[in-house]
mmCIF file of C-alpha atoms in Angstrom:
data_model
loop_
_atom_site.group_PDB
_atom_site.id
_atom_site.type_symbol
_atom_site.label_atom_id
_atom_site.label_comp_id
_atom_site.label_asym_id
_atom_site.label_seq_id
_atom_site.Cartn_x
_atom_site.Cartn_y
_atom_site.Cartn_z
ATOM 1 C CA MET K 1 46.704 151.415 -220.589
ATOM 2 C CA THR K 2 44.434 149.396 -218.055
ATOM 3 C CA ILE K 3 40.785 150.390 -217.825
ATOM 4 C CA ALA K 4 41.198 151.907 -215.094
ATOM 5 C CA GLN K 5 43.565 154.634 -216.624
ATOM 6 C CA LEU K 6 41.069 155.360 -219.065
ATOM 7 C CA LEU K 7 37.859 155.410 -217.092
ATOM 8 C CA LEU K 8 40.337 157.787 -215.094
ATOM 9 C CA ILE K 9 39.934 159.981 -218.276
ATOM 10 C CA GLY K 10 37.332 159.810 -219.105
ATOM 11 C CA ALA K 11 35.577 160.630 -216.089
ATOM 12 C CA SER K 12 38.171 163.871 -214.992
ATOM 13 C CA VAL K 13 36.811 165.731 -218.465
ATOM 14 C CA LEU K 14 33.633 164.447 -219.065
ATOM 15 C CA PRO K 15 31.692 167.283 -216.764
ATOM 16 C CA ALA K 16 33.262 169.795 -219.289
ATOM 17 C CA VAL K 17 32.201 167.696 -222.249
ATOM 18 C CA ILE K 18 28.217 167.180 -221.028
ATOM 19 C CA SER K 19 26.452 170.935 -220.629
ATOM 20 C CA GLY K 20 24.213 172.397 -217.795
ATOM 21 C CA ALA K 21 21.149 170.185 -217.415
ATOM 22 C CA ALA K 22 22.615 166.995 -218.659
ATOM 23 C CA ALA K 23 25.721 166.956 -215.617
ATOM 24 C CA GLY K 24 22.955 165.661 -213.399
ATOM 25 C CA THR K 25 22.137 163.111 -215.682
ATOM 26 C CA ASP K 26 21.667 159.800 -213.518
ATOM 27 C CA LEU K 27 24.671 157.324 -214.529
ATOM 28 C CA ARG K 28 22.851 154.665 -214.217
ATOM 29 C CA SER K 29 21.373 155.763 -217.653
ATOM 30 C CA LEU K 30 24.298 156.306 -219.114
ATOM 31 C CA TYR K 31 25.389 153.682 -221.813
ATOM 32 C CA VAL K 32 29.243 153.348 -221.544
ATOM 33 C CA GLN K 33 32.178 151.217 -222.736
ATOM 34 C CA GLU K 34 35.533 150.531 -223.938
ATOM 35 C CA ALA K 35 36.201 149.270 -227.387
ATOM 36 C CA GLU K 36 39.979 147.297 -226.948
ATOM 37 C CA ILE K 37 41.453 148.036 -230.899
ATOM 38 C CA GLU K 38 44.545 146.577 -232.493
ATOM 39 C CA VAL K 39 45.316 147.598 -235.054
ATOM 40 C CA ASP K 40 47.248 147.070 -237.502
ATOM 41 C CA PRO K 41 50.763 148.803 -237.048
ATOM 42 C CA ALA K 42 51.677 149.715 -240.491
ATOM 43 C CA GLN K 43 48.436 151.604 -241.228
ATOM 44 C CA LEU K 44 47.772 152.987 -237.945
ATOM 45 C CA GLU K 45 48.039 156.595 -239.247
ATOM 46 C CA SER K 46 45.360 155.764 -242.301
ATOM 47 C CA TYR K 47 43.424 154.462 -238.707
ATOM 48 C CA LYS K 48 44.339 156.972 -236.362
ATOM 49 C CA ALA K 49 42.875 159.945 -238.836
ATOM 50 C CA ALA K 50 39.876 157.742 -239.858
ATOM 51 C CA VAL K 51 39.138 157.700 -235.779
ATOM 52 C CA ALA K 52 39.774 161.444 -235.669
ATOM 53 C CA GLU K 53 37.093 162.277 -238.338
ATOM 54 C CA HIS K 54 34.485 159.944 -236.874
ATOM 55 C CA ILE K 55 34.861 161.034 -233.344
ATOM 56 C CA GLU K 56 34.159 164.464 -234.548
ATOM 57 C CA THR K 57 31.472 163.855 -236.632
ATOM 58 C CA ALA K 58 29.880 161.365 -234.356
ATOM 59 C CA THR K 59 30.074 164.232 -230.981
ATOM 60 C CA ARG K 60 28.494 167.585 -234.294
ATOM 61 C CA VAL K 61 26.349 165.990 -234.932
ATOM 62 C CA GLU K 62 25.228 163.336 -232.471
ATOM 63 C CA PRO K 63 23.283 164.161 -229.304
ATOM 64 C CA GLY K 64 23.081 161.003 -228.016
ATOM 65 C CA VAL K 65 26.847 160.906 -227.223
ATOM 66 C CA VAL K 66 28.027 161.558 -224.671
ATOM 67 C CA ALA K 67 31.937 161.427 -225.321
ATOM 68 C CA LEU K 68 34.056 159.876 -227.506
ATOM 69 C CA TYR K 69 38.083 159.193 -226.493
ATOM 70 C CA ALA K 70 40.530 157.159 -228.219
ATOM 71 C CA VAL K 71 43.755 156.952 -226.641
ATOM 72 C CA SER K 72 46.844 154.556 -227.759
ATOM 73 C CA GLU K 73 49.218 152.553 -225.264
ATOM 74 C CA ASN K 74 52.477 154.278 -225.105
ATOM 75 C CA ASP K 75 54.555 151.249 -225.563
ATOM 76 C CA ASP K 76 52.997 149.008 -228.626
ATOM 77 C CA PRO K 77 50.351 152.736 -230.046
ATOM 78 C CA ALA K 78 48.732 149.856 -232.095
ATOM 79 C CA ARG K 79 47.219 148.585 -229.535
ATOM 80 C CA VAL K 80 43.991 151.550 -228.850
ATOM 81 C CA ARG K 81 41.458 152.015 -227.341
ATOM 82 C CA VAL K 82 37.889 153.550 -227.248
ATOM 83 C CA PHE K 83 36.029 154.843 -224.845
ATOM 84 C CA GLU K 84 32.385 155.422 -225.236
ATOM 85 C CA ILE K 85 29.646 157.608 -223.298
ATOM 86 C CA TYR K 86 26.750 157.350 -224.802
ATOM 87 C CA ARG K 87 23.362 158.900 -223.255
ATOM 88 C CA ASP K 88 21.255 155.794 -222.867
ATOM 89 C CA GLN K 89 21.259 152.545 -224.941
ATOM 90 C CA ASP K 90 18.800 154.333 -227.389
ATOM 91 C CA ALA K 91 21.439 156.930 -228.516
ATOM 92 C CA TYR K 92 23.828 153.794 -228.783
ATOM 93 C CA ARG K 93 21.832 151.534 -230.814
ATOM 94 C CA SER K 94 21.279 155.046 -233.235
ATOM 95 C CA HIS K 95 24.550 155.678 -233.308
ATOM 96 C CA LEU K 96 25.418 152.131 -234.588
ATOM 97 C CA GLU K 97 22.785 153.112 -237.809
ATOM 98 C CA THR K 98 24.645 156.562 -238.574
ATOM 99 C CA ILE K 99 25.888 156.861 -241.803
ATOM 100 C CA HIS K 100 29.224 158.154 -240.706
ATOM 101 C CA PHE K 101 29.703 155.039 -238.024
ATOM 102 C CA LYS K 102 29.176 152.815 -241.434
ATOM 103 C CA THR K 103 31.506 154.780 -243.329
ATOM 104 C CA TYR K 104 34.534 154.655 -240.598
ATOM 105 C CA LYS K 105 33.761 150.763 -240.359
ATOM 106 C CA ALA K 106 33.912 150.104 -243.811
ATOM 107 C CA THR K 107 36.972 152.387 -243.517
ATOM 108 C CA VAL K 108 39.094 150.901 -241.075
ATOM 109 C CA GLU K 109 37.701 147.285 -241.795
ATOM 110 C CA LYS K 110 41.177 146.150 -242.962
ATOM 111 C CA MET K 111 43.001 148.138 -240.396
ATOM 112 C CA VAL K 112 41.497 146.357 -237.787
ATOM 113 C CA ARG K 113 43.158 143.407 -236.049
ATOM 114 C CA SER K 114 41.089 142.956 -233.177
ATOM 115 C CA LEU K 115 37.766 144.060 -231.841
ATOM 116 C CA LYS K 116 36.615 144.006 -228.039
ATOM 117 C CA LEU K 117 33.392 145.225 -226.653
ATOM 118 C CA ILE K 118 33.858 145.571 -223.103
ATOM 119 C CA ARG K 119 30.445 147.095 -221.367
ATOM 120 C CA THR K 120 30.915 149.145 -218.295
ATOM 121 C CA THR K 121 29.108 150.494 -215.070
ATOM 122 C CA PRO K 122 29.677 153.998 -214.373
ATOM 123 C CA ILE K 123 30.942 155.122 -210.660
ATOM 124 C CA ALA K 124 31.687 158.433 -210.404
ATOM 125 C CA PHE K 125 32.604 161.248 -213.257
ATOM 126 C CA GLY K 126 34.285 164.392 -211.790
ATOM 127 C CA ALA K 127 36.431 167.008 -213.692
ATOM 128 C CA LEU K 128 38.656 170.226 -212.446
ATOM 129 C CA PRO K 129 36.639 172.917 -212.606
ATOM 130 C CA LYS K 130 37.112 175.461 -215.895
#
């Protein structure tokens, strides 16, 4: 999956994720990045469970987490992309200090073969009306 495809997915559902006044947030204030992750194929199912639990917790308890999406490539499921949107850079920094993020990192440490974080600049977000 390319960055453009991942951004399109994120952009298409973002307004459904953020509510009310937050939908009018200045895109320039958002902290948006993509994590490119290569997972050990033998541990892929364990990784999927760990990232799903982490995303569920982070989006439920952290007001600064706007959206988190994890996807894998069709042709190589061990190549995972996580699309991350935070209210601002401070929200991202706070996220890194949470117990659930630290637990996730410790859990997947030996599952992840490589990690690359790509900082991005939001251009436009949109979605179909509900």
